[in-house]
Coordinates of C-alpha atoms in Angstrom, one line a residue:
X168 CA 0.0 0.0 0.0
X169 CA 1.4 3.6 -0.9
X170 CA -0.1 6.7 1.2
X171 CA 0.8 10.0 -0.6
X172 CA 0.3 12.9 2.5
X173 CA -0.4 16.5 0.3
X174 CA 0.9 18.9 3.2
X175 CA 3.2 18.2 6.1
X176 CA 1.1 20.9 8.8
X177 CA -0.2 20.1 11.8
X178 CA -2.9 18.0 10.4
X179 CA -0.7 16.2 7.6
X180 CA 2.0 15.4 10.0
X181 CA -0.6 14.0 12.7
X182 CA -2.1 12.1 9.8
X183 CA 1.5 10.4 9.0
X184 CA 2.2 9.5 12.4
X185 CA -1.3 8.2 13.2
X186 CA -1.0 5.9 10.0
X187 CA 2.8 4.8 10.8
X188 CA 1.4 3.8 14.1
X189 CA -1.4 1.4 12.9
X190 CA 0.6 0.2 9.9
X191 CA 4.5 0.0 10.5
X192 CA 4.9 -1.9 6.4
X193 CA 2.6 0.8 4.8
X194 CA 5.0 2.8 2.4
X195 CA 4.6 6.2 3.2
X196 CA 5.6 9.8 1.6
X197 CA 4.5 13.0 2.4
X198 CA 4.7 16.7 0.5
X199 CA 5.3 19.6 2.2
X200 CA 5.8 23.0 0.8
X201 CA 7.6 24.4 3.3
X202 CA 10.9 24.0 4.1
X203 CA 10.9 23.2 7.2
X204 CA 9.7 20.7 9.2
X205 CA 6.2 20.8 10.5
X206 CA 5.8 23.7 13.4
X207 CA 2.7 24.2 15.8
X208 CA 1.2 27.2 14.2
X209 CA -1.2 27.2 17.1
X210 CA 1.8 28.3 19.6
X211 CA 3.2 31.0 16.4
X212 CA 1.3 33.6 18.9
X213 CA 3.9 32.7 22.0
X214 CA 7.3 33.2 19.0
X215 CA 5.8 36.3 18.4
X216 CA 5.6 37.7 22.1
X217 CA 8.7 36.3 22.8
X218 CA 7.8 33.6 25.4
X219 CA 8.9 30.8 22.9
X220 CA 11.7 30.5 20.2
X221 CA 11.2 29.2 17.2
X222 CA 12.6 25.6 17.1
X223 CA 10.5 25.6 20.7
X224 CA 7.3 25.0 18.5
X225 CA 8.3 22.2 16.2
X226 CA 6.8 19.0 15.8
X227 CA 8.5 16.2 14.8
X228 CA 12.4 15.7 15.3
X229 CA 14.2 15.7 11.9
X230 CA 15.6 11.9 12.9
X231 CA 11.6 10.7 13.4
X232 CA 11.2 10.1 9.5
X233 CA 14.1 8.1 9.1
X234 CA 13.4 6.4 11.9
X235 CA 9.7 5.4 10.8
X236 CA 10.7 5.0 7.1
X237 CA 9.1 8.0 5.8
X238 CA 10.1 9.7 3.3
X239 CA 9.5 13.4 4.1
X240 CA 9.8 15.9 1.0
X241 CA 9.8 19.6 2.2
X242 CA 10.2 22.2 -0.1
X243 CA 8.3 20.9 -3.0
X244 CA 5.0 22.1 -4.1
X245 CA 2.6 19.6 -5.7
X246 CA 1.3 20.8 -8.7
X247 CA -1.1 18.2 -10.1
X248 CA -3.2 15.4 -9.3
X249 CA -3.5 12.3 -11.8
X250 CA -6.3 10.7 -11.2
X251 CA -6.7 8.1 -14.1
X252 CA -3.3 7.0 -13.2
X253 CA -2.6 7.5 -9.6
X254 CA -0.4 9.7 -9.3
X255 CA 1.2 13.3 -7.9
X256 CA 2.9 15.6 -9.8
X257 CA 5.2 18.2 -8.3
X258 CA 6.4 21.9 -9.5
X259 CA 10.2 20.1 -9.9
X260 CA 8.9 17.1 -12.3
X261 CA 8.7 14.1 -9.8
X262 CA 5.7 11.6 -10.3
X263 CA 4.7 10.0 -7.3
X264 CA 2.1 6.6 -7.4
X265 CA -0.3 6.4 -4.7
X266 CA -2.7 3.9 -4.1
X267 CA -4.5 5.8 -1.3
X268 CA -3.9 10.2 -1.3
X269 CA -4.8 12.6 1.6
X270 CA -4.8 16.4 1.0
X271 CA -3.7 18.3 3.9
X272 CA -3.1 21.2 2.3
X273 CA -4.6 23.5 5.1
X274 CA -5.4 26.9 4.6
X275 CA -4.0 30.9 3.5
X276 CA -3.9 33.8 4.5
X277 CA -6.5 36.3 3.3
X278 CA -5.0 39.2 1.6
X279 CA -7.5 42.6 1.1
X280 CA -7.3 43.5 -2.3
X281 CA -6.4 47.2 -0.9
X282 CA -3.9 49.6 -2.3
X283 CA -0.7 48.7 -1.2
X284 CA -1.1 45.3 0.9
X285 CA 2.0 44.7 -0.5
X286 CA 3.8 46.7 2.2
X287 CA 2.0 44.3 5.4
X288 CA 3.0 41.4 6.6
X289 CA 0.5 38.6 7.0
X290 CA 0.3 36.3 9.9
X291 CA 0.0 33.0 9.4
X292 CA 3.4 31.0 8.9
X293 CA 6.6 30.7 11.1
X294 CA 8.2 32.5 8.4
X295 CA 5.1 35.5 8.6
X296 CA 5.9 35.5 12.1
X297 CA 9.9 35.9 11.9
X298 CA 9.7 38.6 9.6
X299 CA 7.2 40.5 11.6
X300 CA 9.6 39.8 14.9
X301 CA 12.5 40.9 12.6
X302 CA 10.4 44.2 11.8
X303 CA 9.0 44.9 15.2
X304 CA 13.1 45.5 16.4
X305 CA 12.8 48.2 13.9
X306 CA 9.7 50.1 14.1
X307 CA 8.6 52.6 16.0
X308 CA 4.6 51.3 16.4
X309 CA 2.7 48.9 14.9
X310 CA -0.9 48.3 13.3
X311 CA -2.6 45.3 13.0
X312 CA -5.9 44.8 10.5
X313 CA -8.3 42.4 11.6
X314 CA -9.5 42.1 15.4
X315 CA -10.6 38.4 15.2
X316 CA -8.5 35.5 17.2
X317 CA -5.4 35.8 15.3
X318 CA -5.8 39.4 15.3
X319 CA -5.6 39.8 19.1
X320 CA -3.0 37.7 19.1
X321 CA -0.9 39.0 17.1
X322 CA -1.8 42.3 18.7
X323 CA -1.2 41.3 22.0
X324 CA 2.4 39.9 21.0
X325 CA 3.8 42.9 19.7
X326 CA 2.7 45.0 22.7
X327 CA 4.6 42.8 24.9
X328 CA 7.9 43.5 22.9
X329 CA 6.9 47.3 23.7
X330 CA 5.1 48.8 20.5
X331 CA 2.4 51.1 20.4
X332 CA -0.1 48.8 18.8
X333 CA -3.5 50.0 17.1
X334 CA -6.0 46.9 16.0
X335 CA -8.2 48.0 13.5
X336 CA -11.6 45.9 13.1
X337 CA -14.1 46.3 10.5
X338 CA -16.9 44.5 12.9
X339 CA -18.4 46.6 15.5
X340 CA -16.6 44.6 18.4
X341 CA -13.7 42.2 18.8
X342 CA -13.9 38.1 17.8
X343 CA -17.4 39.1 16.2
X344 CA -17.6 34.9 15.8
X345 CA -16.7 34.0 18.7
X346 CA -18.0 36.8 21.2
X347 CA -21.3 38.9 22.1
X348 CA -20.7 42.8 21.7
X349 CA -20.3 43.3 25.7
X350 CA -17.6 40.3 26.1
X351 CA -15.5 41.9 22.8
X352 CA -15.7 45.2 24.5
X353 CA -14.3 44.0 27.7
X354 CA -11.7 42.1 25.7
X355 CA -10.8 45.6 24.3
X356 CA -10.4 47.4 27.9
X357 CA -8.4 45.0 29.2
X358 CA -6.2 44.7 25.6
X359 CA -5.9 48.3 26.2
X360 CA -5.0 47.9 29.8
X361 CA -1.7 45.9 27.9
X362 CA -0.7 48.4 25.4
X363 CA -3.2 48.4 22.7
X364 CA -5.3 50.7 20.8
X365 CA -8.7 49.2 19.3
X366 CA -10.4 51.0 16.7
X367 CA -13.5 49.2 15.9
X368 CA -16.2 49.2 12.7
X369 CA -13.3 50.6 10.5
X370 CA -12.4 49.9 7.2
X371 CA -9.2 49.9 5.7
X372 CA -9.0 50.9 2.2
X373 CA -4.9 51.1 1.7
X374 CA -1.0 50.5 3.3
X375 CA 1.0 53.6 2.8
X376 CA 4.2 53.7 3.6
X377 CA 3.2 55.8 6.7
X378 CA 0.6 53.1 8.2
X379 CA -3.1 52.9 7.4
X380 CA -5.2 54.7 5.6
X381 CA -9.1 54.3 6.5
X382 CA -12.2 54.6 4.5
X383 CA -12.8 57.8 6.4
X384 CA -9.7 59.4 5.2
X385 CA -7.3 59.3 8.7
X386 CA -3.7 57.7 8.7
X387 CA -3.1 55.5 11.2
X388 CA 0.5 55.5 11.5
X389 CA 2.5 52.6 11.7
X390 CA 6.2 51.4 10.2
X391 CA 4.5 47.9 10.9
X392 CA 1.5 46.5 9.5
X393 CA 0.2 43.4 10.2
X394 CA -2.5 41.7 8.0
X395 CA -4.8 39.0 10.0
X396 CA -8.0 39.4 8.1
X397 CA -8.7 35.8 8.2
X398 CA -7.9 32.6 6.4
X399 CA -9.4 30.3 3.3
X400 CA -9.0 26.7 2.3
X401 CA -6.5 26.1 0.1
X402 CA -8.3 23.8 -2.5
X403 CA -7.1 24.9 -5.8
X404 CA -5.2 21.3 -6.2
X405 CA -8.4 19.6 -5.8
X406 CA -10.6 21.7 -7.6
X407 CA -8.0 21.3 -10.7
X408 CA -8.6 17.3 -10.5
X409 CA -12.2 17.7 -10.3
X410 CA -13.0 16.5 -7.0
X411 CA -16.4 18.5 -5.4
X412 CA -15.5 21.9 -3.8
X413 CA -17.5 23.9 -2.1
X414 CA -15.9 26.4 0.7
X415 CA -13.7 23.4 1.5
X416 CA -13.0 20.0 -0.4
X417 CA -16.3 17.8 0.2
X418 CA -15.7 14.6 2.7
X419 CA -17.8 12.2 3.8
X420 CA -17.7 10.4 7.2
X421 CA -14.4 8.7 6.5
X422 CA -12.8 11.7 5.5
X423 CA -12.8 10.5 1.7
X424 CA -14.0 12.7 -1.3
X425 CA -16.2 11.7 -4.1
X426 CA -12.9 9.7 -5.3
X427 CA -12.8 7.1 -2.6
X428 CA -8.9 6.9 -3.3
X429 CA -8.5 10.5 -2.0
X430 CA -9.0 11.6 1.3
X431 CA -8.7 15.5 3.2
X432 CA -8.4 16.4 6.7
X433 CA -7.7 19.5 8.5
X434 CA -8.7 23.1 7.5
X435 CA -8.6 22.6 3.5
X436 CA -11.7 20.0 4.3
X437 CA -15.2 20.9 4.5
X438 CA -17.4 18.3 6.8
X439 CA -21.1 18.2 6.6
X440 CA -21.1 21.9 5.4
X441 CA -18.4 23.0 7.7
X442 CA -14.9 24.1 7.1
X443 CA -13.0 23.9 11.0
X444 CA -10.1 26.2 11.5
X445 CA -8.6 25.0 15.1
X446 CA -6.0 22.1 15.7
X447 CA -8.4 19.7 17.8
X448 CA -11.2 19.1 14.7
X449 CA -7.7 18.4 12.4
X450 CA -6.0 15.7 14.7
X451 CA -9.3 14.4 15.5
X452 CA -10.2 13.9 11.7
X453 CA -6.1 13.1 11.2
X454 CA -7.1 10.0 13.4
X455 CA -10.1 8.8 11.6
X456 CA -8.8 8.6 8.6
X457 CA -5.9 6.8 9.8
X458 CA -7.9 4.0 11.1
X459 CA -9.9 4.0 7.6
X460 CA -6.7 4.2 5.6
X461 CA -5.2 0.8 7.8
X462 CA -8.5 -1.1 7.3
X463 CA -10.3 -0.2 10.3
X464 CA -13.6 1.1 10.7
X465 CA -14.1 4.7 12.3
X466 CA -16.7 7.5 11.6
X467 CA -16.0 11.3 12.1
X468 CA -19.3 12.9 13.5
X469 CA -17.9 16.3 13.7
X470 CA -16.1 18.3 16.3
X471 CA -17.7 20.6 19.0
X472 CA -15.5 23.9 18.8
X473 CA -14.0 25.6 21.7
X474 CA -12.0 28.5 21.4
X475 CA -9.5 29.2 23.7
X476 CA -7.0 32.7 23.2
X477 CA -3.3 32.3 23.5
X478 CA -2.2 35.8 24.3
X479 CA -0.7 36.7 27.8
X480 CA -2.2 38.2 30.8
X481 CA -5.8 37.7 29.0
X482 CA -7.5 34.7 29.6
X483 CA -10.4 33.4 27.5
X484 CA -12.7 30.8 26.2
X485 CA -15.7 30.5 24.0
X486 CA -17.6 27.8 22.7
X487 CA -20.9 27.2 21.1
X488 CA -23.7 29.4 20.3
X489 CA -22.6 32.5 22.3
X490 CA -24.5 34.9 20.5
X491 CA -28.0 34.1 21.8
X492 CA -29.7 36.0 23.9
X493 CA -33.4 35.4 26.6
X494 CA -35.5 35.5 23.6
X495 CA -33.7 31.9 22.7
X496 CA -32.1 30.3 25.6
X497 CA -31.5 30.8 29.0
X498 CA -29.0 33.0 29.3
X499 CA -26.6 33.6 32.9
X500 CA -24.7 36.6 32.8
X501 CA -21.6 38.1 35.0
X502 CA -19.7 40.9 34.4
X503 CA -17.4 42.9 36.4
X504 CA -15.3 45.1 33.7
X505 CA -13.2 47.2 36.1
X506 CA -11.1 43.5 36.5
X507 CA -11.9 42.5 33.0
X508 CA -14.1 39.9 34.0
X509 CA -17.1 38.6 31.8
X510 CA -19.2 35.6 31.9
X511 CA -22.0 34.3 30.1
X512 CA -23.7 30.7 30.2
X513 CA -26.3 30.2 27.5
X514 CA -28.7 27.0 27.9
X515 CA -31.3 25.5 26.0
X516 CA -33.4 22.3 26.8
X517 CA -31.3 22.0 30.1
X518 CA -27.9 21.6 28.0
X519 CA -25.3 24.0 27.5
X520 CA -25.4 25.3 24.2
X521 CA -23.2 28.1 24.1
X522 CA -20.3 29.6 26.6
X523 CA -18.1 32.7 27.2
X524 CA -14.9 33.2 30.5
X525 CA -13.0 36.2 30.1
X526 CA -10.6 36.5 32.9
X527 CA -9.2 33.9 35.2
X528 CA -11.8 31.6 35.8
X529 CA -11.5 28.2 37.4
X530 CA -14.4 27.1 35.9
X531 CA -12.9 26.4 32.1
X532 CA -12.5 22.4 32.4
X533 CA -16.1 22.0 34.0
X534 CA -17.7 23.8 31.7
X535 CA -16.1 22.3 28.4
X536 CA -16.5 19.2 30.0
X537 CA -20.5 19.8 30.3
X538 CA -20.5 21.3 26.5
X539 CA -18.9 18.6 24.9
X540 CA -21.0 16.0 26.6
X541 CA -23.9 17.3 26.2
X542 CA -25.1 16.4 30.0
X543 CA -27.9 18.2 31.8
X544 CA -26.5 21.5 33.5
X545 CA -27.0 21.6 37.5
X546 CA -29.7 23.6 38.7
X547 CA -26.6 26.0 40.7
X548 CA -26.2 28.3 37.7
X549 CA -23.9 30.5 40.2
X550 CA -22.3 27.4 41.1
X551 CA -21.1 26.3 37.8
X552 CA -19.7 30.4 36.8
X553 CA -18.0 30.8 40.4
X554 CA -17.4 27.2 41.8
X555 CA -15.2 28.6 44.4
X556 CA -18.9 30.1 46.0
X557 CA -20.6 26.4 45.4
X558 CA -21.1 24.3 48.6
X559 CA -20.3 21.4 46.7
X560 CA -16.3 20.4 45.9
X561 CA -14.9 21.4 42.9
X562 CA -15.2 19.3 40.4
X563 CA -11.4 20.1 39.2
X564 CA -9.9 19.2 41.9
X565 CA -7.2 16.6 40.8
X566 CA -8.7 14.1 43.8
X567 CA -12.2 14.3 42.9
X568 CA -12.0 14.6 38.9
X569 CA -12.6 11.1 37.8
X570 CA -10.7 9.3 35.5
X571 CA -12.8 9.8 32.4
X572 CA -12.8 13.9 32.9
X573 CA -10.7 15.6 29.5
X574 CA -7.6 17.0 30.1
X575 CA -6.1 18.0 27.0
X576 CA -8.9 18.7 24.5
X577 CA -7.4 18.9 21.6
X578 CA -5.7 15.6 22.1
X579 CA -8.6 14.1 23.5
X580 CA -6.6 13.0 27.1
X581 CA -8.2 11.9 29.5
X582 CA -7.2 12.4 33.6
X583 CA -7.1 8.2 33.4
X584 CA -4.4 8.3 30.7
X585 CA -2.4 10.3 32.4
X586 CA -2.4 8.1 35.6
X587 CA -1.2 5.2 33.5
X588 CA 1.3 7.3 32.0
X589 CA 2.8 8.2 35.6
X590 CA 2.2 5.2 37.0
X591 CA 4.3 3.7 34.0
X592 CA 7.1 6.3 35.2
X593 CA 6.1 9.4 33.5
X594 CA 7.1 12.1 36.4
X595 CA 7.0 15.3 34.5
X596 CA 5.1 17.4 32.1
X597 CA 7.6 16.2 29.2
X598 CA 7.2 12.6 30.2
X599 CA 3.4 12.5 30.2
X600 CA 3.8 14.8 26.6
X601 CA 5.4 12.3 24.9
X602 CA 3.2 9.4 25.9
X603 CA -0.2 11.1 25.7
X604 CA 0.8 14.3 23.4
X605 CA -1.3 15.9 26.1
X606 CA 0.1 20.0 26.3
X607 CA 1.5 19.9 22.8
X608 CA -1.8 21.4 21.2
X609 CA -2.7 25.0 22.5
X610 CA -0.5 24.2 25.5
X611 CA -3.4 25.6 27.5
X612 CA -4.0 21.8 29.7
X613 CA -0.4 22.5 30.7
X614 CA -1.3 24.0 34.6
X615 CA -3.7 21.2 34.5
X616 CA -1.5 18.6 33.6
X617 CA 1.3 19.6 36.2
X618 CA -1.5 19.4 38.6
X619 CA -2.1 16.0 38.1
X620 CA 1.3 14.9 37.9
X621 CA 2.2 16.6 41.3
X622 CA -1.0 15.1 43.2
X623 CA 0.0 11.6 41.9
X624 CA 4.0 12.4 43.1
X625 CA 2.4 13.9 46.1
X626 CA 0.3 10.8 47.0
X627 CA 2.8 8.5 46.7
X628 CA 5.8 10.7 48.3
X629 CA 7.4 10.4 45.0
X630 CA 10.1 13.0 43.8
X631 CA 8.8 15.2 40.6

């Protein structure tokens, strides 16, 4: 059997080390068009601020393909897809037979079609992100276009290096998708409480070599611009072999396409009418299609989204329908935006549908777990926002979270897993990472993780 991997991302390299896993004989080659080798672009925020260098966020050592026979070309672009005869084609001249393909070819950055654009920098690759680290140590002050996740992000890195940062956003609050209007408007207090300027239901209309120019006719000065106005599949390579496109190459359960020799995972994919753009739906889908492509039987159902902001000193998660208001669900609201605090529960049918924390809140892992389930929600609505004011324990507690409770979400590890992990001599965060991956997604389950690991070293008077 010969696997052809189109893209060597996150989800393309998950999808060659799930496979090698189930089949060690499988011949296996994968295509990457970057250089490099693969880098988690979720931590690309952290390079950015500083808190990580770049060789920190890398995936897979360059010895693992060797190791696990697979051959790993970086650098080269495939071009074409032969479908009569099985084969890629790539921008150098190399034919490459596969029995069984998957595109992983992810997703791009979204360019306005603005005057100028030229002169920005988008952010979406480690190379994006090394010139705009490069620039930064040059410039004066910084604007960033687009006030959605990556947006704050990036807006939030650059402040900590000591720019002036402005964050221009054409919607009339911040993470429009992700947020209600009061919850992007806290975001903004406290981001301004860090260093950053947010201008918000503006419209860029050009990049002069000054900064940006708005619809309304102001500059907004700036030596560097930073473009993060959102991303699209890349689907050009299937749409150019004729396999059904729509915002994202069309899959079925199993990941495949209408050819049932060609598979797509990962943010180039569009499931069931949706297109995901976070790592946990990739490496979920990454691992169903493994399991197909080895014989097995798995189905993927789709992915219930949370998203979780990586920027520091402002914590936050959303998930679900958040936009809803009493007309449509119950709705529990706190907000306290002196300390940048704002909470919001929305639930319909006695489930929670829809959730939003900003600000330290200890009540993140119950909350997700409760979403992602499904399960009824406790009649202590105050309870499940503060659990710290709940006369019942707290359910995150390392000693009464049971086994089954998620850890790491966007590796799907459970608090059981990492037992077995120290109990088969895992004693540190590293140790339980490269058992479980557990911390090597968003990194946010890290706290959690040494958490564990210390109760269990605590318990048994062991050393950490």
């Amino acid at each position: 059997m010969r696997l052809v991997v189109v893209g060597n991302g996150m989800a393309g390299a998950r999808l060659v080390s799930e496979a090698r896993a189930r089949d060690p004989q499988m011949r296996v080659t994968v295509f990457g068009a970057e250089a490099c080798r693969p880098y988690n672009r979720v931590l690309l925020s952290d390079v950015l601020a500083g808190g990580s260098r770049p060789e920190q966020v890398r995936l897979l050592d360059p010895s693992w393909y060797a190791e696990h026979d697979v051959e790993a070309v970086l650098g080269t672009e495939v071009a074409r897809i032969d479908r009569e005869t099985r084969h890629v084609l790539t921008a150098d001249g190399r034919r490459e037979p596969y029995d069984l393909l998957v595109l992983a070819t992810g997703s791009e950055a979204v360019v306005p079609p603005v005057p100028g654009a030229g002169r920005a920098v988008p952010f979406r690759t480690l190379a994006d992100c090394e010139r705009i680290v490069a620039a930064a140590g040059r410039s004066r002050g910084a604007a960033v276009v687009g006030g959605g996740l990556l947006g704050v992000e990036a807006a939030r890195g650059l402040a900590g290096r000591g720019l002036p940062v402005t964050l221009l956003h054409l919607a009339g609050h911040l993470m429009d998708r992700q947020l209600d209007a009061e919850a992007g408007d806290v975001l903004g207090e406290t981001l301004a409480g860090l260093g950053v300027t947010t201008r918000t239901g503006v419209s860029a209309t050009a990049v002069e070599p000054g900064g940006v120019r708005l619809a309304c006719g102001e500059l907004v000065e700036a030596d560097l611009v930073v473009l993060a106005c959102g991303v699209r599949p890349v689907t050009g390579l299937a749409a150019a072999a004729g396999l059904e496109v729509r915002r994202g190459v069309v899959v079925d359960d199993e990941l495949r396409t209408d050819d049932p020799s060609i598979f797509a995972i990962g943010e180039c994919a569009e499931h069931d009418g949706t297109v995901y753009g976070l790592v946990a739906p990739a490496w979920e889908q990454a691992a169903v299609a493994a399991e197909v492509i080895t014989g097995g039987k798995a189905r993927y159902r789709g992915s219930r989204l949370v998203t979780r902001l990586k920027a520091k000193s402002v914590e936050l998660a959303a998930m679900g329908e958040t936009q809803l208001d009493e007309e449509h669900a119950e709705v529990v609201r706190f907000s306290h935006r002196a300390r940048g605090t704002y909470r919001k529960l929305v639930i319909r049918d006695g489930r929670l549908v829809g959730a939003i924390l900003l600000g330290e809140s200890d009540a993140v892992g119950t909350l997700t777990q409760l979403f992602d389930r499904g399960g009824p929600v406790p009649g202590d609505r105050a309870g499940l926002l503060f659990p710290g004011l709940s006369a019942a324990p707290v359910a995150g507690s390392p000693v009464l979270m049971p086994d089954a409770a998620e850890v790491c979400r966007c590796n799907s590890v459970t608090k059981g897993q990492i037992r077995a992990c120290w109990e088969a001599g895992a004693r540190d965060v590293a140790g339980v990472a490269a058992a479980t991956r557990a911390t090597t997604g968003c990194g946010t389950c890290r706290d959690a993780v040494e958490g564990i690991v210390g109760w269990l070293c605590d318990q048994e008077g062991v050393p950490v």
